[in-house]
XYZ file of C-alpha atoms in Angstrom:
624
model
C 0.094 -57.284 171.759
C -1.142 -57.184 175.294
C 0.051 -60.590 175.876
C 3.261 -59.386 174.651
C 3.860 -56.549 176.561
C 3.128 -58.720 179.531
C 5.044 -61.178 179.481
C 8.041 -58.676 178.636
C 6.847 -57.322 181.773
C 7.030 -60.501 183.560
C 10.536 -61.212 182.553
C 11.896 -57.747 183.231
C 10.413 -57.662 187.169
C 11.376 -60.980 187.708
C 14.946 -60.783 185.954
C 15.389 -57.438 188.537
C 13.889 -59.365 191.550
C 16.077 -62.501 191.403
C 19.279 -62.761 193.351
C 20.403 -65.825 191.598
C 24.090 -65.078 189.357
C 22.088 -67.196 186.605
C 25.845 -67.307 184.678
C 27.198 -69.410 187.455
C 24.409 -71.406 187.527
C 25.647 -75.612 188.784
C 22.605 -78.160 187.972
C 22.031 -81.047 190.210
C 22.052 -83.528 187.124
C 25.531 -82.321 186.461
C 27.158 -82.849 189.395
C 24.875 -85.607 190.691
C 27.671 -88.651 190.329
C 30.249 -86.483 192.073
C 27.643 -85.633 195.118
C 27.040 -89.433 195.222
C 30.205 -91.115 195.426
C 31.103 -88.061 198.005
C 28.072 -88.967 200.366
C 28.662 -92.410 200.282
C 32.461 -92.398 200.752
C 31.942 -89.803 203.717
C 29.431 -92.728 205.433
C 25.946 -91.850 204.388
C 23.275 -94.005 203.862
C 24.125 -96.085 200.377
C 20.039 -97.280 199.862
C 19.230 -93.426 199.833
C 18.586 -91.546 196.466
C 19.857 -87.976 195.404
C 16.502 -86.261 193.931
C 16.152 -82.668 193.466
C 14.059 -80.622 196.295
C 10.709 -79.149 195.596
C 10.205 -75.746 196.472
C 9.171 -74.994 199.691
C 6.814 -71.988 201.390
C 9.471 -70.093 203.186
C 7.484 -66.745 204.710
C 10.832 -64.161 205.338
C 10.830 -61.223 205.217
C 10.719 -59.840 200.748
C 11.657 -56.958 199.051
C 9.288 -54.585 197.364
C 11.141 -55.833 193.847
C 10.235 -59.280 195.033
C 6.796 -58.617 196.374
C 6.157 -56.924 192.929
C 7.568 -59.930 190.892
C 5.475 -62.295 193.424
C 9.118 -63.852 193.356
C 11.166 -65.461 196.444
C 7.982 -67.144 198.192
C 8.911 -70.634 197.635
C 12.495 -71.764 197.835
C 14.376 -75.013 197.762
C 15.924 -76.632 200.717
C 18.343 -79.243 201.406
C 16.718 -81.998 203.586
C 16.392 -86.018 204.077
C 14.228 -88.657 204.948
C 14.670 -93.052 204.962
C 14.607 -93.003 201.363
C 16.201 -89.768 199.374
C 18.641 -87.214 199.892
C 16.747 -83.504 198.736
C 18.933 -81.325 197.148
C 18.115 -77.731 195.182
C 17.663 -79.269 191.923
C 19.969 -76.374 190.687
C 22.498 -73.724 192.678
C 23.384 -70.149 191.484
C 23.820 -68.882 195.194
C 27.262 -67.108 194.229
C 28.465 -65.552 191.629
C 30.872 -68.380 190.985
C 30.401 -72.147 189.598
C 33.164 -73.605 191.305
C 31.391 -72.348 194.578
C 28.204 -73.685 193.867
C 29.512 -76.411 193.001
C 31.249 -76.594 196.686
C 27.879 -76.174 198.562
C 26.791 -79.202 196.726
C 29.163 -81.102 198.051
C 29.875 -79.852 201.573
C 25.726 -80.083 201.979
C 26.349 -83.796 200.823
C 28.932 -83.988 203.303
C 26.643 -82.802 205.908
C 24.067 -85.238 205.083
C 26.193 -88.195 205.182
C 26.711 -87.905 209.305
C 23.243 -86.278 210.121
C 21.501 -89.352 211.974
C 17.979 -88.214 213.107
C 16.003 -85.709 211.531
C 16.431 -82.353 213.887
C 15.070 -81.574 217.182
C 16.401 -78.786 217.303
C 17.248 -77.008 213.511
C 19.674 -74.005 214.554
C 21.617 -75.882 217.461
C 21.771 -79.427 215.248
C 23.335 -77.776 212.617
C 26.101 -76.074 214.151
C 27.055 -79.426 215.496
C 26.591 -81.700 212.692
C 29.170 -78.775 211.284
C 31.363 -79.216 213.966
C 31.227 -83.415 213.332
C 31.788 -82.988 209.532
C 34.645 -80.244 210.148
C 36.703 -82.296 212.842
C 36.415 -85.919 211.226
C 37.076 -84.614 207.644
C 39.475 -81.723 208.141
C 40.400 -81.882 204.837
C 36.353 -80.411 204.190
C 37.502 -77.011 206.414
C 38.760 -74.924 203.464
C 35.720 -75.424 201.597
C 33.416 -74.694 204.346
C 35.826 -71.537 205.457
C 35.619 -70.144 201.628
C 31.755 -70.804 201.450
C 31.199 -69.057 204.637
C 33.532 -66.035 203.598
C 31.234 -65.744 200.506
C 27.795 -66.464 202.372
C 27.845 -63.972 204.717
C 28.784 -61.125 202.159
C 24.973 -61.960 200.667
C 23.390 -61.911 203.971
C 21.295 -59.077 204.569
C 22.660 -55.921 206.503
C 22.452 -56.002 210.272
C 21.831 -52.039 209.614
C 19.207 -52.060 207.440
C 16.819 -54.832 209.985
C 14.651 -54.152 212.633
C 15.444 -55.605 216.338
C 14.381 -58.776 216.511
C 15.462 -59.496 212.762
C 18.937 -58.312 213.509
C 19.172 -60.021 216.404
C 18.130 -63.233 214.832
C 20.283 -62.547 211.934
C 23.786 -61.562 214.456
C 23.604 -65.118 215.518
C 23.094 -66.962 212.327
C 26.087 -65.104 211.024
C 27.750 -66.118 213.954
C 27.048 -70.251 214.477
C 28.254 -69.898 210.690
C 31.399 -68.295 211.720
C 31.686 -70.276 214.626
C 29.811 -73.645 215.309
C 28.653 -73.912 218.573
C 28.981 -70.740 219.812
C 25.443 -69.822 219.904
C 22.704 -71.871 221.944
C 19.339 -70.065 221.071
C 18.121 -68.635 217.820
C 16.635 -65.240 218.542
C 12.730 -64.990 217.777
C 11.483 -62.794 214.681
C 7.870 -62.087 212.884
C 9.335 -63.498 209.808
C 11.773 -66.627 209.323
C 15.345 -65.677 208.333
C 16.906 -65.670 204.687
C 17.616 -68.664 203.797
C 20.395 -70.545 205.288
C 21.901 -72.441 202.290
C 25.105 -74.069 204.224
C 22.932 -75.695 206.379
C 20.310 -78.718 206.367
C 16.394 -78.221 207.116
C 13.708 -81.348 208.402
C 11.545 -83.434 206.762
C 8.651 -81.141 208.706
C 9.452 -77.741 208.890
C 7.679 -77.214 211.837
C 10.311 -78.617 213.651
C 12.382 -75.451 213.096
C 9.909 -72.644 212.500
C 6.697 -71.539 212.551
C 5.635 -72.437 208.589
C 3.306 -74.704 207.247
C 5.012 -78.144 207.108
C 4.189 -80.690 204.453
C 1.051 -83.253 204.719
C 1.461 -86.421 206.152
C 0.299 -89.661 204.770
C -1.537 -92.719 206.273
C 2.041 -94.080 207.624
C 3.428 -90.765 208.545
C 5.864 -90.579 205.402
C 5.843 -87.060 203.914
C 3.329 -87.612 200.784
C 4.726 -86.497 197.756
C 3.006 -86.600 194.150
C 3.767 -87.933 191.208
C 7.730 -87.703 190.156
C 8.302 -85.695 187.163
C 11.348 -84.222 185.547
C 13.578 -85.897 188.919
C 11.278 -83.128 191.552
C 8.567 -84.480 193.764
C 5.358 -82.309 194.205
C 3.854 -81.874 197.903
C 0.731 -83.155 198.117
C -2.108 -83.265 200.603
C -5.462 -85.340 201.466
C -8.914 -83.144 201.012
C -12.262 -84.502 201.781
C -14.870 -85.237 199.002
C -17.091 -83.089 198.072
C -20.889 -83.081 196.457
C -20.578 -82.140 193.024
C -24.712 -81.197 193.281
C -24.589 -78.962 195.507
C -22.696 -75.085 196.241
C -23.217 -71.455 195.685
C -21.078 -69.088 193.853
C -20.296 -66.100 195.297
C -17.953 -64.201 192.761
C -18.512 -62.904 189.637
C -17.747 -64.875 186.423
C -15.711 -62.714 185.008
C -12.874 -63.054 188.173
C -12.782 -66.624 187.787
C -9.188 -66.855 186.024
C -7.802 -64.534 188.286
C -7.979 -66.802 191.492
C -5.725 -69.629 192.422
C -7.054 -72.122 194.142
C -7.683 -75.575 194.969
C -10.884 -76.453 192.059
C -11.570 -80.111 193.398
C -12.324 -81.475 189.944
C -14.528 -84.853 189.613
C -11.504 -86.885 188.137
C -13.290 -90.358 189.400
C -16.096 -89.727 186.980
C -15.076 -88.159 184.245
C -12.906 -91.079 182.173
C -11.888 -89.062 179.608
C -8.313 -88.101 178.598
C -6.945 -84.911 179.060
C -3.903 -84.520 176.613
C -1.904 -81.612 178.535
C -2.801 -83.284 182.270
C 0.954 -83.923 183.142
C 1.699 -80.501 181.809
C -1.371 -79.094 184.324
C -0.121 -81.402 186.908
C 3.454 -80.174 186.695
C 3.009 -76.195 186.988
C 0.744 -77.148 190.456
C 2.494 -76.550 193.726
C 0.268 -78.928 195.772
C -1.513 -81.740 194.292
C -4.677 -82.682 196.018
C -6.150 -85.910 195.955
C -9.564 -87.191 197.835
C -10.336 -90.523 199.014
C -13.821 -91.150 197.530
C -13.295 -92.699 194.405
C -17.821 -93.959 194.197
C -17.884 -92.605 190.451
C -15.702 -94.676 189.191
C -16.569 -97.885 190.554
C -19.174 -98.415 188.205
C -17.417 -98.001 184.653
C -14.063 -99.398 186.399
C -13.146 -102.576 188.263
C -9.348 -103.522 188.400
C -9.638 -106.977 190.354
C -6.947 -108.808 190.917
C -7.970 -111.927 193.028
C -6.343 -114.816 193.069
C -8.164 -117.974 190.261
C -10.196 -120.491 191.221
C -8.055 -123.373 192.182
C -9.766 -125.131 188.875
C -8.774 -121.936 186.469
C -5.080 -121.918 188.086
C -1.957 -123.661 187.755
C -0.995 -126.564 189.643
C 0.321 -125.984 192.967
C 3.717 -127.716 194.153
C 3.123 -128.906 197.962
C 1.561 -126.688 200.526
C 4.576 -123.726 199.904
C 7.193 -122.528 201.613
C 8.283 -119.865 204.294
C 11.175 -117.930 203.674
C 12.547 -115.022 205.758
C 12.241 -111.242 204.504
C 15.010 -108.038 205.574
C 13.486 -105.702 207.450
C 16.482 -102.336 206.715
C 13.968 -100.808 209.757
C 15.016 -103.234 211.962
C 17.996 -104.591 210.374
C 17.190 -107.884 210.977
C 15.653 -110.883 209.332
C 11.501 -111.395 209.480
C 12.049 -115.326 209.776
C 8.980 -117.381 207.894
C 7.415 -114.330 206.985
C 6.939 -115.159 203.360
C 5.332 -117.876 201.666
C 6.474 -119.123 198.553
C 4.093 -121.247 196.033
C 5.473 -123.456 193.506
C 3.185 -123.076 190.525
C 3.279 -125.795 187.338
C 1.865 -124.276 184.316
C 1.077 -126.981 181.953
C 0.034 -125.507 177.942
C -3.755 -126.065 177.281
C -4.491 -128.118 174.244
C -3.123 -126.941 170.494
C -5.915 -123.983 169.864
C -4.891 -123.801 166.009
C -6.159 -127.437 163.880
C -5.849 -128.574 160.891
C -8.415 -126.848 158.484
C -10.636 -129.884 157.114
C -11.417 -128.016 154.143
C -7.859 -128.392 152.688
C -6.835 -130.671 155.097
C -3.713 -128.155 155.980
C -2.180 -127.679 159.431
C -0.579 -124.754 160.508
C 2.803 -125.772 161.446
C 4.368 -124.010 164.440
C 1.504 -122.090 165.536
C 0.073 -125.010 168.057
C 1.636 -124.648 171.559
C 4.230 -126.775 172.222
C 6.418 -126.324 169.140
C 8.385 -123.152 168.188
C 6.691 -119.815 166.655
C 7.010 -119.865 163.349
C 8.391 -116.047 163.326
C 11.354 -117.716 165.892
C 12.366 -120.112 163.751
C 14.615 -118.691 161.715
C 16.398 -117.036 165.059
C 16.642 -120.056 166.690
C 18.447 -122.491 164.056
C 20.691 -119.193 163.331
C 21.533 -119.437 167.493
C 21.932 -123.300 167.812
C 24.385 -122.821 165.004
C 26.790 -120.132 166.868
C 26.246 -122.020 170.088
C 27.315 -125.340 169.218
C 30.954 -123.720 168.903
C 30.806 -123.685 172.783
C 29.335 -127.523 172.711
C 32.728 -129.489 174.865
C 35.093 -131.419 171.741
C 36.044 -134.675 172.853
C 39.492 -135.067 170.649
C 42.801 -136.771 171.255
C 46.024 -135.307 172.838
C 49.494 -135.926 171.328
C 52.697 -136.236 172.420
C 51.566 -136.794 176.042
C 53.888 -138.405 178.941
C 51.519 -140.862 179.544
C 47.930 -142.223 178.463
C 45.698 -144.832 176.806
C 47.778 -145.803 173.993
C 51.027 -145.082 171.854
C 51.442 -141.954 169.603
C 52.643 -144.306 166.794
C 53.337 -140.810 164.751
C 55.875 -139.210 167.171
C 57.151 -142.723 167.823
C 57.766 -143.208 164.143
C 59.444 -138.954 164.040
C 61.717 -140.559 166.943
C 63.211 -143.743 165.403
C 63.598 -141.897 161.999
C 65.729 -139.045 163.689
C 67.965 -141.540 165.315
C 68.740 -143.356 162.445
C 69.942 -139.979 160.464
C 72.112 -139.062 163.780
C 69.922 -136.615 165.241
C 69.837 -136.039 168.528
C 65.971 -136.484 170.241
C 65.351 -135.673 173.720
C 61.283 -136.271 172.706
C 59.784 -138.165 175.374
C 56.144 -138.024 174.184
C 55.261 -140.704 172.743
C 51.629 -140.957 174.697
C 48.105 -139.912 173.661
C 45.002 -139.460 175.475
C 41.488 -138.655 174.829
C 40.853 -135.018 176.306
C 36.787 -134.876 177.505
C 36.467 -130.683 177.806
C 33.187 -130.194 179.908
C 32.030 -126.534 180.738
C 31.300 -126.596 184.413
C 28.658 -125.149 184.397
C 24.788 -123.876 185.533
C 22.491 -121.327 185.001
C 19.250 -120.890 186.420
C 17.037 -118.242 184.838
C 14.459 -116.269 186.738
C 12.045 -113.788 184.938
C 9.632 -111.090 186.427
C 6.038 -111.961 184.913
C 4.466 -109.178 187.001
C 1.072 -107.599 186.293
C 3.437 -104.445 184.334
C 4.405 -107.238 181.535
C 1.183 -106.595 180.270
C 1.996 -103.295 178.954
C 2.254 -102.887 175.421
C 5.950 -102.185 173.990
C 4.620 -101.463 170.035
C 1.579 -101.911 168.378
C 1.887 -105.960 167.117
C 3.612 -107.161 171.363
C 3.066 -107.042 175.182
C 6.040 -106.972 177.650
C 4.926 -110.820 177.982
C 5.080 -111.593 174.564
C 8.966 -110.673 174.102
C 9.577 -112.148 177.585
C 7.953 -115.728 175.862
C 10.374 -115.444 172.847
C 13.314 -114.328 175.099
C 13.112 -117.282 176.977
C 12.324 -119.602 174.110
C 15.344 -118.464 172.241
C 17.282 -118.218 174.829
C 16.284 -121.737 176.187
C 16.772 -123.209 172.336
C 20.404 -122.050 172.428
C 21.129 -123.459 175.691
C 20.112 -126.652 174.677
C 22.749 -127.095 171.566
C 25.482 -125.802 173.996
C 25.281 -128.644 176.742
C 25.307 -126.502 179.394
C 23.024 -127.399 182.338
C 19.964 -124.943 182.969
C 16.706 -123.775 184.364
C 14.216 -121.886 183.769
C 11.500 -120.122 186.422
C 8.860 -117.296 186.969
C 7.372 -115.089 189.756
C 4.621 -112.612 190.996
C 3.150 -112.081 194.414
C 0.250 -110.854 196.047
C 1.293 -109.694 199.329
C 3.483 -112.152 201.203
C 1.357 -114.866 202.163
C 1.172 -116.005 198.407
C 4.759 -115.333 196.040
C 4.150 -117.681 193.020
C 6.932 -119.465 192.056
C 6.663 -121.287 188.196
C 8.673 -123.883 187.534
C 9.611 -123.743 184.216
C 12.261 -126.167 183.317
C 14.135 -127.790 186.130
C 17.769 -128.708 186.006
C 16.751 -132.631 185.567
C 14.017 -132.174 182.619
C 15.789 -132.180 179.115
C 13.810 -129.375 176.708
C 11.621 -130.008 174.700
C 8.253 -129.363 173.366
C 6.742 -129.764 176.983
C 8.944 -127.196 178.325
C 8.301 -124.883 175.033
C 4.443 -124.792 175.926
C 4.941 -123.897 179.476
C 6.698 -120.818 178.152
C 3.985 -120.207 175.927
C 1.525 -120.833 178.779
C 2.791 -117.540 180.777
C 0.494 -115.149 181.647
C 1.135 -111.745 183.764
C 0.419 -112.244 186.967
C 0.218 -109.496 190.248
C 3.415 -108.002 191.784
C 7.024 -107.479 192.151
C 8.352 -109.241 195.399
C 11.506 -110.015 194.201
C 13.589 -111.178 197.530
C 11.785 -114.348 198.030
C 11.875 -115.680 194.792
C 15.555 -115.044 194.343
C 16.213 -116.770 198.044
C 13.862 -119.727 196.509
C 15.946 -119.565 193.193
C 19.744 -119.402 195.798
C 18.510 -122.662 197.157
C 18.152 -124.635 194.043
C 20.839 -123.000 192.473
C 23.382 -124.093 195.152
C 22.429 -127.752 194.476
C 24.374 -127.883 191.625
C 27.763 -129.125 191.239
C 29.011 -127.027 188.788
C 32.241 -124.360 189.267
C 30.503 -121.417 187.957
C 26.462 -121.019 188.806
C 25.296 -117.876 187.474
C 21.672 -116.342 188.687
C 20.101 -114.798 185.488
C 17.176 -112.324 186.342
C 14.570 -110.374 184.087
C 12.756 -107.956 185.154
C 11.253 -104.968 183.901
C 10.713 -102.704 186.994
C 11.159 -102.698 190.894
C 10.383 -104.658 193.621
C 6.876 -103.478 194.276
C 3.700 -105.796 196.161
C 0.385 -104.463 197.382
C 1.865 -104.331 201.622
C 4.855 -102.602 202.874
C 7.013 -103.799 200.137
C 7.110 -100.912 198.238
C 10.123 -98.086 197.952
C 13.304 -98.399 200.164
C 11.565 -101.731 201.920
C 11.232 -103.600 198.870
C 14.615 -102.062 197.536
C 16.444 -103.168 200.469
C 15.249 -106.708 201.031
C 15.813 -107.709 196.681
C 19.536 -106.210 197.826
C 20.008 -108.243 200.767
C 18.832 -111.208 198.703
C 21.739 -110.406 195.911
C 24.513 -110.158 198.903
C 23.393 -113.945 200.031
C 23.276 -114.928 196.039
C 26.724 -113.943 195.985
C 27.977 -115.041 199.895
C 26.460 -118.789 198.409
C 29.091 -118.332 195.727
C 26.334 -117.624 192.759
C 26.661 -114.853 189.905
C 23.950 -112.959 189.970
C 23.300 -110.326 186.905
C 19.686 -108.747 186.183
C 18.739 -107.793 182.617
C 15.909 -105.239 182.678
C 13.968 -102.814 180.037
C 13.210 -100.173 182.479
C 14.038 -96.940 181.596
C 14.768 -95.904 185.561
C 16.799 -99.045 186.342
C 19.700 -96.866 186.567
C 18.544 -95.350 189.901
C 18.543 -98.463 191.642
C 20.014 -100.777 190.039
C 23.549 -100.235 190.819
C 22.732 -100.230 194.694
C 21.165 -103.717 193.936
C 23.533 -105.302 192.353
C 26.535 -102.996 191.254
C 27.870 -101.452 188.175
C 28.680 -104.390 186.335
C 25.755 -107.030 187.301
C 22.612 -105.270 185.188
C 22.733 -104.247 181.843
C 19.325 -102.033 180.735
C 17.842 -102.928 176.943
C 16.381 -99.613 176.003
C 14.476 -101.138 173.448
C 12.034 -104.436 174.691
C 11.654 -105.607 171.337
C 15.411 -105.919 171.075
C 15.524 -108.611 174.033
C 15.156 -111.827 172.202
C 17.807 -111.276 170.293
C 20.118 -109.959 173.127
C 19.589 -112.130 175.512
C 21.532 -115.327 173.720
C 24.666 -112.861 173.690
C 24.504 -111.469 176.809
C 24.568 -114.875 177.997
C 27.647 -115.685 176.028
C 29.412 -112.615 177.286
C 28.552 -113.335 180.589
C 29.607 -117.180 180.907
C 32.817 -116.800 178.693
């Protein structure tokens, strides 16, 4: 009963302290598509992701009810950096859902025109507002409507102290007439949030407030992403768990909210509610010290010895890489190493006791569980094979069309006037003028399990074998390559089948020999595939990429850098007259693949186990 009463009291008092209009709430996930279209249509950076903002500490003046309820200490503000545009997860500021939606669109328009971070939050927002209204006069009506409604929600000047009143008056004047106020007067507290303006990534740039902790590279550190939101992160020093003195009474332990240094590195036990606990934290603190785990966990990604590695073909190929920050190529920046993996000897020998031989289980032969599907696909795809046939009633050709000539003579004797003159027939040899290069992602993530029986690499192997069986029945020219990487100086490019090789047991063995590699430097692998495929003289040249995640590597090839380099490689493929297409099993692919391949340039397979059956069907639709 005590817990129930406490819950109802919390629900009542927080409801009384709330200033939101819940009935008019508009969620970012519902309006995200329109916001993204408007943001990019107005000139916003196409590489930015739109995500929900994390609530930030905001030291403004609070009412008695708000203090009693413990609310309004954090607010969701709009800001952007080099990779994301952060908008509030939901807006319920106005009593009209239409106005809340207008506010989302207005913030997107402001962000589209923001070039750099703010040096003066107050002045820069006024200048940004003037710029948007000057370039897009159609936004003026929306802005005027929002300002009129927003000013009615601002604090009354008569209720504020002198310094706070002067500050509030300057903000309201700047909203009514952008550019008319030069200086924001100082005050003891921060002003009430101006939801019609953008905020800097570092809050200290505009007012005296705690700023997010920065990581080693200077970017704002954010914790694990969950449900579209990001946590604020901080670096803390490691602690010595064998020392320390508790100076509080244990019965008051759960009445404090503070950082507790839990030694997760040394405690390897699973915690079922770890994600829910992390979701409840405002700040996730991470220590650099991992000595406690070194004795129990070792994750070694060193390259294998040459005796145990695949065969290297040559000394490597130097390739450029696109740096979106300088908008230029880094020439000869990546070293791509072609590799040839030969299948091992048959690992399943005949049983000498009865002389039986488990046919199809040895490397180099089609596995038993794929034989029925492979036979079915070969029959279906054989219908795509060019048919050589005679065409009758032609004006010229290799020989006479005797049937048509006899019909013509018979009609003439019967007195019929026939103007038919097609007395020849020709041999028509139809050819599918098509070349396809299949590029498979063999990164470390393919070692994860998709069900109780298969890993991602197993699904990829089955998919490649079935697709190759189908393509060999059509007579289409095709090649198969795989890739993974370990930094820029070692991008592994596995040669599984080139265009001039015949599909055979040796190729099957190479597919079955594939193993999870390292990381996913996709741009370099695509550029080498462009070189290979561009040498084909076919009219239609398809580059099919099979992957399970975003571009990434150990060095700076993370986040937007890897995405932008991959996108530039795709644009290079299109300029070369190729047709790139991506097949992925990544659940989050909708966040970045439209930017890389375009709206119709990719497909997401929701159930990875269905990839072997879906891939041949996709190929037919792609090359029809």
